Short mmCIF file of C-alpha atoms in Angstrom, two decimals:
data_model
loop_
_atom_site.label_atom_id
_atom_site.label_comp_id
_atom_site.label_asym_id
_atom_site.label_seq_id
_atom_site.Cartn_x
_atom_site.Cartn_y
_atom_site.Cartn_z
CA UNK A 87 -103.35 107.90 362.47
CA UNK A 88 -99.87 106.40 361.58
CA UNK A 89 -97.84 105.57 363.95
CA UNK A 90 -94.30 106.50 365.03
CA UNK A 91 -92.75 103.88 363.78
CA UNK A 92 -95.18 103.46 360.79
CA UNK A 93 -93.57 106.94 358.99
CA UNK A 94 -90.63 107.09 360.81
CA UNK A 95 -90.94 110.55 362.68
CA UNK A 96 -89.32 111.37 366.13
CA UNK A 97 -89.58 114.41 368.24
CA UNK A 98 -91.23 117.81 366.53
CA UNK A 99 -92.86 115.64 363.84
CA UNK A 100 -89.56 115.24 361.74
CA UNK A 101 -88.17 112.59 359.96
CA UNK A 102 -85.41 110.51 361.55
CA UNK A 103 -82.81 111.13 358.95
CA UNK A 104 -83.20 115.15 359.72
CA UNK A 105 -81.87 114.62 363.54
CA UNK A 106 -78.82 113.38 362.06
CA UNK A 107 -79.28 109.35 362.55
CA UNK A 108 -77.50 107.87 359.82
CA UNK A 109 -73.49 107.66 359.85
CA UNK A 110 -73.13 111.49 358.31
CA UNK A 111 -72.58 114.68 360.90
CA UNK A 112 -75.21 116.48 360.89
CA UNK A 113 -76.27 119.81 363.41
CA UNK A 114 -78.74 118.26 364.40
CA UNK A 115 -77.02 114.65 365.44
CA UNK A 116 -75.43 113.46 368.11
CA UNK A 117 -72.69 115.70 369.16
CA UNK A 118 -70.15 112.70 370.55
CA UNK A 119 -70.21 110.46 367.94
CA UNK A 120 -69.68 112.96 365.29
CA UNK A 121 -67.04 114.70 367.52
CA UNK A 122 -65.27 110.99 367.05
CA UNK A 123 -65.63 110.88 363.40
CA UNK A 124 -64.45 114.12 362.76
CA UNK A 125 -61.22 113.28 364.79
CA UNK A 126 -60.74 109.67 362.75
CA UNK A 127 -61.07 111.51 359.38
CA UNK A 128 -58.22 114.20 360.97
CA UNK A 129 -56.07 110.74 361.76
CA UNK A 130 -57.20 109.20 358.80
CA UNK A 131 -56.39 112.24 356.77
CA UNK A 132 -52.96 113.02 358.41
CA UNK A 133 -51.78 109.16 357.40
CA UNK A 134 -52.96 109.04 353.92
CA UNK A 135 -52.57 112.76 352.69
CA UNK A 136 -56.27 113.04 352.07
CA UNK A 137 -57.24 116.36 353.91
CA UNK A 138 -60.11 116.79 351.93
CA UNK A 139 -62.33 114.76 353.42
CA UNK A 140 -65.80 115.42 354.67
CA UNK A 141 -69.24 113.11 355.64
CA UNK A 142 -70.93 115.19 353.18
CA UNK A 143 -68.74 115.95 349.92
CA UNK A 144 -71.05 114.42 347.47
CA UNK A 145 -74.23 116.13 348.17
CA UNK A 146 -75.81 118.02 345.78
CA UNK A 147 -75.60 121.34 348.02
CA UNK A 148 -71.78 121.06 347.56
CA UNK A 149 -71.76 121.34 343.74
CA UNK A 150 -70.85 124.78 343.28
CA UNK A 151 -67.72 126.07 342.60
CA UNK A 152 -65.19 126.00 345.56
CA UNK A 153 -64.25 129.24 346.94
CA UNK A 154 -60.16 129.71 345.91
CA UNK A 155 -59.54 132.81 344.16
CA UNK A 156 -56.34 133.87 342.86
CA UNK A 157 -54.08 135.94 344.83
CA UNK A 158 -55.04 140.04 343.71
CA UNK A 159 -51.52 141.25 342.34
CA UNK A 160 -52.70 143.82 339.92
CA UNK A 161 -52.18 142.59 336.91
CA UNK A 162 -56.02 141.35 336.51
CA UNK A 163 -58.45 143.20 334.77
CA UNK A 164 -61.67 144.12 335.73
CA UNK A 165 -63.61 141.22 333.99
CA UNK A 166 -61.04 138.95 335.48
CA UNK A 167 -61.30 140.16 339.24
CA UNK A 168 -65.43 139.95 338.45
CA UNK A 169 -65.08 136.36 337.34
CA UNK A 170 -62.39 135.00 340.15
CA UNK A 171 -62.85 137.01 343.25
CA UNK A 172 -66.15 138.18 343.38
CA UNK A 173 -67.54 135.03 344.83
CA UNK A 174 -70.04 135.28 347.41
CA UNK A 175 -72.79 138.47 348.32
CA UNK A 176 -73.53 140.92 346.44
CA UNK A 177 -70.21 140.89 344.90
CA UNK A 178 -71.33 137.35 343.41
CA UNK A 179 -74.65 138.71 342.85
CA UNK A 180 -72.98 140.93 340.15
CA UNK A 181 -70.65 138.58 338.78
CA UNK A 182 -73.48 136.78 337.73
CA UNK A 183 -75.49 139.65 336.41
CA UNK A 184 -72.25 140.34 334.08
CA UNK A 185 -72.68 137.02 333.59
CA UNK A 186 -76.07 136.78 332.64
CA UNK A 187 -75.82 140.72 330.54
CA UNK A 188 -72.89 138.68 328.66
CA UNK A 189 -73.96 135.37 327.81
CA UNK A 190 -77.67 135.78 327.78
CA UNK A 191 -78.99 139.16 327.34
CA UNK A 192 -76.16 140.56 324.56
CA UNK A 193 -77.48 137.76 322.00
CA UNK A 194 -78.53 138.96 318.38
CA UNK A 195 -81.78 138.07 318.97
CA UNK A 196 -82.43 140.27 322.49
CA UNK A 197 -84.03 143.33 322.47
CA UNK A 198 -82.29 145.38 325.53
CA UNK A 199 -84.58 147.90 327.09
CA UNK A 200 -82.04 149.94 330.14
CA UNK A 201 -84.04 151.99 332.93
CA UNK A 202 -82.19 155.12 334.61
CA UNK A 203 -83.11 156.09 338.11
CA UNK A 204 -80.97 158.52 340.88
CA UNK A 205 -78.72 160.77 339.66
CA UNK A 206 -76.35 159.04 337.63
CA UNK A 207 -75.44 161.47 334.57
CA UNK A 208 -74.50 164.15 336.67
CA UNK A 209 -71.72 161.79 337.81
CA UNK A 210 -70.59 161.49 334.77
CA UNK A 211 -72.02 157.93 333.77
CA UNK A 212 -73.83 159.28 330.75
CA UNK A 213 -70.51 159.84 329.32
CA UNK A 214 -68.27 156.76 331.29
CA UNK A 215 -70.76 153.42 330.67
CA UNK A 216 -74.17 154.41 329.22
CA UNK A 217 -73.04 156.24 325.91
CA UNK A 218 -70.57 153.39 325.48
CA UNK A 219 -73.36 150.60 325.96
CA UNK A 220 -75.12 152.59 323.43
CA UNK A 221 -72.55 153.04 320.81
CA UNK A 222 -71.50 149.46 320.82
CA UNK A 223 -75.36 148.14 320.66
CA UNK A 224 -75.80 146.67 324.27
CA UNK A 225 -78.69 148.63 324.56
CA UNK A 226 -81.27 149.27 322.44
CA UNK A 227 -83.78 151.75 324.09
CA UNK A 228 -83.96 153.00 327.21
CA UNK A 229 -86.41 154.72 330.02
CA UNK A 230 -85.03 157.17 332.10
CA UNK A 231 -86.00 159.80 334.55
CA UNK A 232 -86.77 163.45 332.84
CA UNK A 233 -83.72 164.66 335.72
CA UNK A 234 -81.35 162.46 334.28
CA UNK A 235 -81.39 163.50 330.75
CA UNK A 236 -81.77 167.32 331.97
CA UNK A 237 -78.27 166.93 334.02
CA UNK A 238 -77.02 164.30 331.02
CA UNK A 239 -77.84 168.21 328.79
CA UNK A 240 -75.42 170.29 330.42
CA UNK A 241 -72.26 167.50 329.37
CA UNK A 242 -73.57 167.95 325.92
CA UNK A 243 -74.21 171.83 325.94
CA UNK A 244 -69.97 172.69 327.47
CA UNK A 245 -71.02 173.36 331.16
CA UNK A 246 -68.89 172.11 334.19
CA UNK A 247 -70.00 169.95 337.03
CA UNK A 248 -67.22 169.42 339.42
CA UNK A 249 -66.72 167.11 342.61
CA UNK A 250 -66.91 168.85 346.09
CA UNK A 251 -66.88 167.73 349.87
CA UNK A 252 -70.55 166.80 350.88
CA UNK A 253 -69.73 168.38 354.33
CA UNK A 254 -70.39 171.65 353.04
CA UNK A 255 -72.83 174.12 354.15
CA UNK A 256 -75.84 174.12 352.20
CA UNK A 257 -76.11 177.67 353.80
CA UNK A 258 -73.08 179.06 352.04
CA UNK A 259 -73.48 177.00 348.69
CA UNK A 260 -76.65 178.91 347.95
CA UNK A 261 -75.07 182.37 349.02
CA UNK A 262 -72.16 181.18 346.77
CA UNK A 263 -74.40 180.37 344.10
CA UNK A 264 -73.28 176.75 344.28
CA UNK A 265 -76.17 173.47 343.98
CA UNK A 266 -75.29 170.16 345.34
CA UNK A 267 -76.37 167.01 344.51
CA UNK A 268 -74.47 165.74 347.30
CA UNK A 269 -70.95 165.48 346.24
CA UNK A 270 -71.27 167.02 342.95
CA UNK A 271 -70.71 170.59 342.86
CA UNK A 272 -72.22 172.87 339.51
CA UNK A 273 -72.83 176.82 339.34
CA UNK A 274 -76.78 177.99 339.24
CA UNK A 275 -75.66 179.25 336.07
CA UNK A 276 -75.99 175.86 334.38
CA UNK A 277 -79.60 175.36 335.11
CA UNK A 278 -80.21 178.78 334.18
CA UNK A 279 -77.90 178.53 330.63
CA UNK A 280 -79.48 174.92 330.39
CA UNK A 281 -83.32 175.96 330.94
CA UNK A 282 -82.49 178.63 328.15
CA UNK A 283 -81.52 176.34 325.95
CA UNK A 284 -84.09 173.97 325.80
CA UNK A 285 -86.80 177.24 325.49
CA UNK A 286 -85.13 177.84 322.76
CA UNK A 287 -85.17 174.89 321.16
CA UNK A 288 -88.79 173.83 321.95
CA UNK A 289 -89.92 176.65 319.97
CA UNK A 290 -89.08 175.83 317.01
CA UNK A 291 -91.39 174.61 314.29
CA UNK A 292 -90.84 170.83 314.53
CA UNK A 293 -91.74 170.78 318.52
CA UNK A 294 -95.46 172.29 317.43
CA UNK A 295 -97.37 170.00 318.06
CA UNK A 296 -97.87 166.38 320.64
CA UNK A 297 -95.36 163.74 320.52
CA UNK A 298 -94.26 161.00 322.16
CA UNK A 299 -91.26 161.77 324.67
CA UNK A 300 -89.20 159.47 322.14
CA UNK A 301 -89.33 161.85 319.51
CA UNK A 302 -88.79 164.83 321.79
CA UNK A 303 -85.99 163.50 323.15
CA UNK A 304 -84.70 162.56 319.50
CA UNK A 305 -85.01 166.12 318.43
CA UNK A 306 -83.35 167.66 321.66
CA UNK A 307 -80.74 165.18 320.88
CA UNK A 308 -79.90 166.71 317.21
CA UNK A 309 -80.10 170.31 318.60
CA UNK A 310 -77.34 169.17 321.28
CA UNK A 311 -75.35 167.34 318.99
CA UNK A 312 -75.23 170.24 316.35
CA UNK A 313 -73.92 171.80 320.20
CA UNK A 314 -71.48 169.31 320.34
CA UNK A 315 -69.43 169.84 317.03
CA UNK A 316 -69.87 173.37 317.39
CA UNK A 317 -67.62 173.46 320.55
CA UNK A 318 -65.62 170.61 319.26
CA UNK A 319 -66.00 168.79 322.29
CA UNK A 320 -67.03 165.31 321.10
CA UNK A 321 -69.73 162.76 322.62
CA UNK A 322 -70.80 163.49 325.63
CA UNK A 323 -74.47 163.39 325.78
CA UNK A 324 -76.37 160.41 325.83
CA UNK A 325 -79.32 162.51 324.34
CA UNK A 326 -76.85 162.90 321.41
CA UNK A 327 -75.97 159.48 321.19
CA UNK A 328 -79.04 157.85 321.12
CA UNK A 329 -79.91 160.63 318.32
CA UNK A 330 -77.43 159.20 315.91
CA UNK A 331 -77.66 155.61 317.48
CA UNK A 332 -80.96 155.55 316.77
CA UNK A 333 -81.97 154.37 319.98
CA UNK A 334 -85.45 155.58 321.71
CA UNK A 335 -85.48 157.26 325.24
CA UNK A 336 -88.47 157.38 326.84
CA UNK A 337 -89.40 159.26 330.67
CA UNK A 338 -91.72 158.09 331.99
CA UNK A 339 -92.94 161.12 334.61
CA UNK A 340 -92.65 164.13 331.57
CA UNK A 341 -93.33 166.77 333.90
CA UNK A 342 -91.01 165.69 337.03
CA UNK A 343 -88.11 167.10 335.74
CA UNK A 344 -87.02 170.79 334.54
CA UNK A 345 -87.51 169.88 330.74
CA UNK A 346 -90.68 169.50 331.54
CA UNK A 347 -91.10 172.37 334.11
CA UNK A 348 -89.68 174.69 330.92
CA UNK A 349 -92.24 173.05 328.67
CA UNK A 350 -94.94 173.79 331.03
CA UNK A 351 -93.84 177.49 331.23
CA UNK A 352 -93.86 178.26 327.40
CA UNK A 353 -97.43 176.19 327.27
CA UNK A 354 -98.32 179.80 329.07
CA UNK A 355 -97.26 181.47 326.22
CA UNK A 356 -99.44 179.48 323.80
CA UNK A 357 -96.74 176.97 323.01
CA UNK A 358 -97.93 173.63 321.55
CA UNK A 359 -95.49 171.28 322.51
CA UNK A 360 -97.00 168.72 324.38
CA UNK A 361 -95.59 165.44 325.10
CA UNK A 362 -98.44 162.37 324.95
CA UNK A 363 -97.71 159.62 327.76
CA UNK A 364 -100.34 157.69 325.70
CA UNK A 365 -97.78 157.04 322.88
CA UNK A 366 -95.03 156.44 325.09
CA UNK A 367 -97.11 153.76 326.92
CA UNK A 368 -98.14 152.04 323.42
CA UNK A 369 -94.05 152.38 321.54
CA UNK A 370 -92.87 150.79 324.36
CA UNK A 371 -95.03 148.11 324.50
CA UNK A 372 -94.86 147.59 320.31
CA UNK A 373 -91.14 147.46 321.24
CA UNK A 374 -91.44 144.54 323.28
CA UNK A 375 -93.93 143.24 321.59
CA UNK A 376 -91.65 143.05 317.91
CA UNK A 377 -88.71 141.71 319.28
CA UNK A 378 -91.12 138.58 320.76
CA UNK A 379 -93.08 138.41 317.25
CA UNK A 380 -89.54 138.71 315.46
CA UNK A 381 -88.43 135.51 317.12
CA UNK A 382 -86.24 137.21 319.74
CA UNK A 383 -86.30 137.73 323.41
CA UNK A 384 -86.81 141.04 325.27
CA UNK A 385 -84.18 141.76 328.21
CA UNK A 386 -84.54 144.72 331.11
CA UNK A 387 -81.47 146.37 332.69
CA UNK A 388 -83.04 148.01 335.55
CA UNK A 389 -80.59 151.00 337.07
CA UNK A 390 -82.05 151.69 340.35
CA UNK A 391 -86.01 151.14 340.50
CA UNK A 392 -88.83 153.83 340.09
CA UNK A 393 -91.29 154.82 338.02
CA UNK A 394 -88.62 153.83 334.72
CA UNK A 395 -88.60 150.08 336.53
CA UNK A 396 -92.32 150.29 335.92
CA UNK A 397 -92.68 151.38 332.97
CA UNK A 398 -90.44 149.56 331.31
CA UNK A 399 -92.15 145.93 332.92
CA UNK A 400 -95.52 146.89 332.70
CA UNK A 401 -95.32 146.82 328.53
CA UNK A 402 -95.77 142.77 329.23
CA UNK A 403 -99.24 143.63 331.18
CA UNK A 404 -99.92 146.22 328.41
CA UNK A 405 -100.32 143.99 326.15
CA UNK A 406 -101.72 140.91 327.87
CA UNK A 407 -104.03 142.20 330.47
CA UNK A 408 -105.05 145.44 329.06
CA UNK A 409 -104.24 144.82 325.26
CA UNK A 410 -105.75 140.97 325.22
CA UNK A 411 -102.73 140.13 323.32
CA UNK A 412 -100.90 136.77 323.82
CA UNK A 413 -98.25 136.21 325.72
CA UNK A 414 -95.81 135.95 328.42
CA UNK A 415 -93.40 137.97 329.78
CA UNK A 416 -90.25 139.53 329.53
CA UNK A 417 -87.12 136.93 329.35
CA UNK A 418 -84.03 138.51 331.17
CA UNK A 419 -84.02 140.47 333.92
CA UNK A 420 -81.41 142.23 336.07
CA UNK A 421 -81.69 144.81 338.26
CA UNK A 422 -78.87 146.63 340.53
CA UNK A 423 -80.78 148.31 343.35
CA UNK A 424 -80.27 149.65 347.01
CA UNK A 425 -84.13 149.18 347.73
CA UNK A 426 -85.76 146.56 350.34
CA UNK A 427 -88.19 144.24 349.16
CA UNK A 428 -90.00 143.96 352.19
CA UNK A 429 -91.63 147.65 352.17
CA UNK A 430 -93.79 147.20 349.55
CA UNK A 431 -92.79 149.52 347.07
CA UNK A 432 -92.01 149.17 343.10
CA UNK A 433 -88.38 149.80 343.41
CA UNK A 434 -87.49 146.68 345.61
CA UNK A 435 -89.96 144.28 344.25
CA UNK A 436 -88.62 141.05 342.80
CA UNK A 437 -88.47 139.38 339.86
CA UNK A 438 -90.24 136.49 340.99
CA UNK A 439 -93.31 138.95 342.30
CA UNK A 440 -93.41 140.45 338.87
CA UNK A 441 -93.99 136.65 337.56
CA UNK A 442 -97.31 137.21 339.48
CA UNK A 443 -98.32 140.15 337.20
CA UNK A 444 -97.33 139.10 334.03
CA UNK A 445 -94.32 140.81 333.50
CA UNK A 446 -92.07 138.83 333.52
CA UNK A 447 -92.00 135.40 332.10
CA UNK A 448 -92.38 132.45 334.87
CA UNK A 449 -89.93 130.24 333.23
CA UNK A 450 -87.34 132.00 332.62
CA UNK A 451 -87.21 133.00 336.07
CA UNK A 452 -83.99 131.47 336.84
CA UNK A 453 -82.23 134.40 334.38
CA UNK A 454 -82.91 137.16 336.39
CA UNK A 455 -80.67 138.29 339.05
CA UNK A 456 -80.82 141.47 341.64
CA UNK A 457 -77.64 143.38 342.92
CA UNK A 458 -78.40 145.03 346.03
CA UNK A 459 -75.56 147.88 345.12
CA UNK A 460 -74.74 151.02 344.36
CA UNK A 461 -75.78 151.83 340.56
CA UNK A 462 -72.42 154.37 340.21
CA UNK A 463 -70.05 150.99 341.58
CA UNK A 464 -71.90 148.68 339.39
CA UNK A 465 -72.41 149.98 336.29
CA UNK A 466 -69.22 151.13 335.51
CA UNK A 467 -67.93 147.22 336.43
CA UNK A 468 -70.87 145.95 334.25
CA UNK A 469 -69.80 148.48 331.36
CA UNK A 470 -66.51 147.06 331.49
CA UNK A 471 -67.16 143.93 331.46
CA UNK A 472 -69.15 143.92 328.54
CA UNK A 473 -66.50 144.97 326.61
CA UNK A 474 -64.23 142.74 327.63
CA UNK A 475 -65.94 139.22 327.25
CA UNK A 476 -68.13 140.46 324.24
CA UNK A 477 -68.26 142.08 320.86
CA UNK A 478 -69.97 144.94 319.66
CA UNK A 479 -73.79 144.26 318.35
CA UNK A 480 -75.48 145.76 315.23
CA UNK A 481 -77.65 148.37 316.19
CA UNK A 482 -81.07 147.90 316.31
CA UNK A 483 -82.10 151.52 315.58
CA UNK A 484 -85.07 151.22 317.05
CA UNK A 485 -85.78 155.01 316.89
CA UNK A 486 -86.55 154.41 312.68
CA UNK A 487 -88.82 151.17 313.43
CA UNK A 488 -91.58 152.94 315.63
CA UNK A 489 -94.30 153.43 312.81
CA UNK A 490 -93.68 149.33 311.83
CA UNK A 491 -93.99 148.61 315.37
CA UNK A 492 -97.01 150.37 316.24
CA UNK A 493 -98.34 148.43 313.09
CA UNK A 494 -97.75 145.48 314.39
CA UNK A 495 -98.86 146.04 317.86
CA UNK A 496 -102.37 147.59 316.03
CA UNK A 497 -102.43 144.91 314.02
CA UNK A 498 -101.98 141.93 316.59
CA UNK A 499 -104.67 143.72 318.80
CA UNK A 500 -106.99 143.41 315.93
CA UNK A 501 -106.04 139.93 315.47
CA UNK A 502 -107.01 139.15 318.81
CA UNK A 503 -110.90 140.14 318.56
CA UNK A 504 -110.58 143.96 319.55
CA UNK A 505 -112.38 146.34 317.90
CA UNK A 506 -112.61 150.41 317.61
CA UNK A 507 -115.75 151.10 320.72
CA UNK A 508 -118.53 152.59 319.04
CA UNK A 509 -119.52 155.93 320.02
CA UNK A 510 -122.85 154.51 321.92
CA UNK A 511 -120.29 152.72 324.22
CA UNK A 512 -118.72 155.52 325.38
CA UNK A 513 -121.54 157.09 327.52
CA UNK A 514 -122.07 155.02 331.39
CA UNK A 515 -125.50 154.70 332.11
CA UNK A 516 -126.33 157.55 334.78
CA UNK A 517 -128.14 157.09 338.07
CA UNK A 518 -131.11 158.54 338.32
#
């Protein structure tokens, strides 16, 4: 056994230098000498203008950029006040997700897939930062929660939500014939006028048959839009939007929402819309899949967390653990969340756990950033920002691609030794 003095170690087993030895103050050194040093450098500093100084100045911990933001006047704009005062919690924790969204993500060669979780479109973000994102290319297909599209409808179809006081008795609301998703107020009469709507629609020829949610949503989208110009009231559905973007929404949970509680309904009355969670799970994988095999990258903006968090990540262990295909993970990832890591669930866990399944490409690692916030304070600020410190991309139209891509992902899970299972496979051996 070494020594003491052979490796240098002192009391608990630590080095000497970590109790503060050498001529630098340290918390764990002794108290009186640095209290002396500390007093010299105030002389020292007083005499010779140099009240800068400090024992440890040039270590490497001290590289980042000091904390002295501007004076807040009002004149800055919102990408300025991101950049210059949001410096340290989850205020910095955005900045650099803006950051990252702007100089990393919003390249021409990233495909952006956006997740939507909590109720966000019936505060009006469909129509304030997601449609925008959209329209200007900063996202190229998105995931989102069958609720969110169902509220993101009733924008789209001329029917009011309103802001009320969350103090409210539920009691009276329902006598009043007023629902509350906390503080936004709506009359029962726009689930009622929406739910007719989309049984309407869904009977119509085109919606005969299965179909990935994609292309449901894509042809709710048109029937909205033609909704739209009729009233003369412009964009405000992101299901009519992404119809004449071109850009794919998927949900993930078809049935948890009431488009799917109104599909399930006219299913009673022999209807034969059904949407296939089988296709959604292979498009969205052949999405990430051809923007890797195209030479790109693949990004995730993750709104909240949920089932659209998973869905979106697991296309990387689609492919690679289930699929047998090649490869590594996705390459930028930023989430803004209000969910705790340390219960376990989907919706909190990190980007450096989902290195550990796959999904999410070990060495990139270092651009991916989480934002414990608010989704309604940050994604406005991130929408913003965007547009202010970048340009508009091409769209992608990703919508128009999804027969090439499911081509390609076919064809690279041929490539990779797989094989229709013969019929003879199929059947387990039984016990006897």
């Amino acid at each position: 056994m070494a020594s003491k003095k052979d490796d240098g170690r002192e009391r608990g087993g630590f080095k000497a230098s970590r109790h503060g030895t050498d001529k630098r103050a340290s918390a764990a050194g002794p108290k009186a000498e640095q209290k002396r040093a500390a007093e010299e450098r105030e002389r020292a500093g007083r005499a010779e203008g140099a009240g800068e100084r400090t024992s440890h100045q040039t270590s490497r911990f001290l590289k980042g950029q000091r904390i002295a933001p501007r004076r807040i006047d009002g004149t800055e704009s919102a990408a300025d006040l991101i950049d210059h005062t949001f410096l340290a919690y989850n205020a910095a924790r955005l900045r650099e997700g803006c950051q990252l969204f702007t100089q990393k993500m919003l390249a021409k060669d990233v495909t952006i897939g956006m997740t939507l979780t909590g109720a966000l479109t019936p505060a009006g973000l469909g129509m304030a930062a997601i449609i925008p994102l959209l329209e200007s290319g900063m996202v190229d297909w998105i995931i989102s929660t069958g609720a969110n599209l169902y509220h993101d409808a009733h924008f789209g179809l001329g029917l009011a939500m309103h802001r009320g006081n969350p103090q409210e008795s539920d009691v009276v609301l329902r006598e009043e014939g007023i629902v509350r998703i906390y503080d936004i107020f709506f009359d029962y009469d726009v689930l009622l006028s929406t739910d007719a709507f989309f049984r309407k629609v869904i009977q119509a020829p085109e919606f005969q048959r299965p179909m990935s949610s994609a292309e449901f949503h894509w042809l709710c989208g048109r029937y909205i839009r033609e909704r739209e110009k009729m009233l003369g009231i412009g964009n405000r559905s992101l299901l009519g939007v992404a119809y004449e973007c071109g850009v794919p929404i998927y949900t993930s949970s078809p049935g948890d929402s009431s488009i799917g509680m109104n599909i399930a309904a006219l299913a009673l009355d022999g209807n034969r819309c059904v949407i296939d969670p089988n296709q959604d799970v292979n498009e969205t994988a052949s999405i990430v899949l051809a923007a890797k095999r195209g030479g790109g990258k693949s990004a995730v903006l993750i709104c909240g967390g949920g089932i659209p968090k998973n869905f979106a990540l697991q296309t990387e262990p689609q492919i690679q653990e289930v699929l047998g295909i090649d490869e590594r993970g996705h390459d930028y990832f930023l989430q803004i969340t209000d969910a705790r890591p340390d219960t376990g669930g989907l919706s909190g866990a990190t980007p450096a756990e989902a290195v550990s399944w796959g999904k999410i490409d070990p060495d990139r690692l270092p651009d991916a950033v989480v934002c414990y916030l608010d989704s309604t304070v940050a994604l406005p600020l991130l929408t913003a920002y965007a547009h202010a410190r970048t340009k508009p991309r091409k769209l992608r139209r990703l919508y128009e691609r999804r027969e090439e891509m499911m081509e390609l992902l076919k064809s690279e899970y041929r490539r990779w030794g797989h094989h229709p299972v013969e019929e003879s496979e199929t059947v387990l051996d039984r016990h006897r």
